[in-house]
Amino acid sequence: MSVRRLAAGALAIALIAGPAFAQDARTIREAEQLRDRALEENVAWSLVSELTTRFGPRLAGSESEQASARWGAAKFREMGFDNVSIEEFPLALWERGTASVEILGPFPQPLTVVSLGGSIATPPGGIEGEAAIFETYQQLLDQPAGSLTGKIVVVLQDTVQAQDGRGYGATSPIRGQGPTEAAKRGAVGYVLRSLGTHDHRFAHTGATRVGEGTIPAFAMSPPDADQLRRLMRLTDQPVRMRLHSTAGFTRQSVSQNVIGEVRGSGAADEVIVIGGHLDSWDLGTGAIDDGAGVAITAAALKLIEDMPRRPRRTIRVVWWGSEEVSQPPPAQGLAGARHYAETRRDQMANHVAISESDFGAGPIYSLGLPAAAADTPFQRAAQAVLTPLGVLYDPAPSTGGGPDTGPTVALGVPAFRLNQDGTDYFDTHHTADDTLDRIDPETLTQNVAAWAAFLWLLANSDVDLRPTP
Amino acid sequence: MSVRRLAAGALAIALIAGPAFAQDARTIREAEQLRDRALEENVAWSLVSELTTRFGPRLAGSESEQASARWGAAKFREMGFDNVSIEEFPLALWERGTASVEILGPFPQPLTVVSLGGSIATPPGGIEGEAAIFETYQQLLDQPAGSLTGKIVVVLQDTVQAQDGRGYGATSPIRGQGPTEAAKRGAVGYVLRSLGTHDHRFAHTGATRVGEGTIPAFAMSPPDADQLRRLMRLTDQPVRMRLHSTAGFTRQSVSQNVIGEVRGSGAADEVIVIGGHLDSWDLGTGAIDDGAGVAITAAALKLIEDMPRRPRRTIRVVWWGSEEVSQPPPAQGLAGARHYAETRRDQMANHVAISESDFGAGPIYSLGLPAAAADTPFQRAAQAVLTPLGVLYDPAPSTGGGPDTGPTVALGVPAFRLNQDGTDYFDTHHTADDTLDRIDPETLTQNVAAWAAFLWLLANSDVDLRPTP
């Protein structure tokens, strides 16, 4: 039975019988109990602490990511989840090697840099060239083809701090497409100001698009970009640089999604999908990105598993593999998320909704729902239960649920969002500083409370989040 | 004429004629004007900005340090200082190369480390061994000789945050003597928790004692030490590690002190010495350690140079070379400071006092004077002029004036101190994060104001800071 048909039936009942399911008093009371119980527990903290301590960094396709997946499946079984499995998929393994960028003149000095994820190596002797330095990315895009032949392109544009991450949204093309755009214009190397919102000397990695004509690409720390600005004010001479990197895709490997469920009772074939990604960049230990997210969603499901009754719908937690590293063509994109969706094309009609926790470990401050939920008893129940956690209802319809939900959402599955405050997220994101101490345990439990309470409402409702045909 | 004999004569005059020199109304008024003028200027900021931007890191004996010294001498001349000179001395150049420490098992993962300054390299294949992990340094010292044969010693002791840096004072032997103590007991490698007071993933370098039986020595970042603590709680198995480093003294080189003066008028042969050190560690750009100090002291002297009248005594600014790197035996210690004092043994009687600015860029919060100045009109004048800057008078007698004053103080020259608030200093000290953005320009001018005003009082006084014979 498709969700849509079932929901239409339920709606008919609701019209006759008044509030039912999510909006019934018992479900709401249970959701409140779940919410309050979550605040007393530290399951998520235990999970993220053990994950980051045992495995350290979990680069996609690495032995460490594989070992963490086996540990994750064992944890899921230990917590009593149903249908626990590890779904493997092939992956090209990218490894960082070493990276250096130095100013040769005037004023020779080394910069603090990392290679962008997916970057190719320089020739063994490195690359030397004159820097073409742009304050904004648009200035680079405005250059005609061939005008940067032999140049090393440097983009200094800052990332603006914003609660919802829109500053990162605005600058992420500088990392994703910048090297390709520079290469199109003849550049031989690429250095951007890290997509970071702080003034510490950490460079941020992150994926860049891999493909034909690609050139070695680096991120420098924010203070290094400021140093370069000051340096240019001291001289009219061209800045010469040397780049060196041994980064690259080294071999075929395997990544995997780890899956577990709490099976529903009554509408078990209707599935709500939640999760986070298990892989991390190699510089830190993947605590806020995305140890926090895998821990929050699994801990929320554990609270539901421990309820005296089963939810009506099935809730599935997925710890996606390989969210971070863009694969070389033709397989570009998020490998684990794509594998999840593509192997379930025929099950998408039974997917009620999907969402991911992948925006750090800050407090949840708003709930976003698809347009279909607006002004429904379900929405009002969710709003009432989440308000005491400091979570507001965002009337803007949610159109996505996080990076790993993308391929599933593209197949028509509605997404909801429990939006985390990301004001500080890009201080740490993709840096060596992404370690456990960046997580506040109390804030983590606020996240678990919001997820558990909301999931209980959604899993015990008949609400259809798909647009009305 | 020696300072002491002259001071005795002046004291006789003071007894007869009432308050004179520093304590006279004109000098005090001028000191106040200097203080207030300093707060309106940004000479120190310009100096430290240009120094750190042009030369980046200035490792002792490097071309960068040498170039910065030539620039410094030119700046001194440009500012109108007298007797500007560069005094060279030989130096063994230490270079960092690469460093890595990884946990082989259980729970394999890399740690974020740096080599300690002066450390030797590992053999090319690295060093593998079982870790002997100590929570405190004393636990290491309690081990009998030979009990750590073949082990890699790890010390996890925290550095306590303290305004006056006493937390660093307490833990600095862990870095300075720890490797030697571990080697004495048979250890083959040494890893300490960085002497840092923060939770970011920066490892702190800093000198370790170089000598017979030395072993490769590393500092890990504070979060890595915490990670190791958590890891040990997850297992009873011994932790195995691999160390690798290519650090070492690579060749003979040259460092130098840069010297300039404002010559006194009336008692020109009486010299007050101030300064900071021009070299820095190679990880950052030496902004707070010690670009700030060289800039503060030179800017203070420039304000005095610009006064309508000359001070009575001469004020000499020294930008010492090679403060950071301990030299191998027999020349261990601060190379520039030792060279300064040893080449002036016969001039020490004419050195009125010495002090250095080498504790970051925090605000000055107290003045420390030698016991001889306690309860004098000079002390009361200084206290009155500095109080509006938020500087208190510390009744504890000053016995030293900073690292580079040591060899001069050892030859009997009195030291004073304008103590900076170092609460945050060890968040950044000796890390890659020691860059210009760590300095607050307004706080820097507060430093300049305190130095200029105090120097004006001291240079126009007859006060004898040496102990009464």
PDB file of C-alpha atoms in Angstrom, chain B residues 405-413:
ATOM      1  CA  THR B 405      67.731  40.035  30.501  1.00  0.00           C
ATOM      2  CA  GLY B 406      69.042  36.942  32.324  1.00  0.00           C
ATOM      3  CA  PRO B 407      72.739  37.079  31.375  1.00  0.00           C
ATOM      4  CA  THR B 408      72.867  40.831  32.090  1.00  0.00           C
ATOM      5  CA  VAL B 409      71.022  40.486  35.388  1.00  0.00           C
ATOM      6  CA  ALA B 410      73.457  37.706  36.311  1.00  0.00           C
ATOM      7  CA  LEU B 411      76.224  40.327  36.040  1.00  0.00           C
ATOM      8  CA  GLY B 412      74.512  42.495  38.659  1.00  0.00           C
ATOM      9  CA  VAL B 413      72.269  44.767  36.628  1.00  0.00           C
TER      10      VAL B 413
END
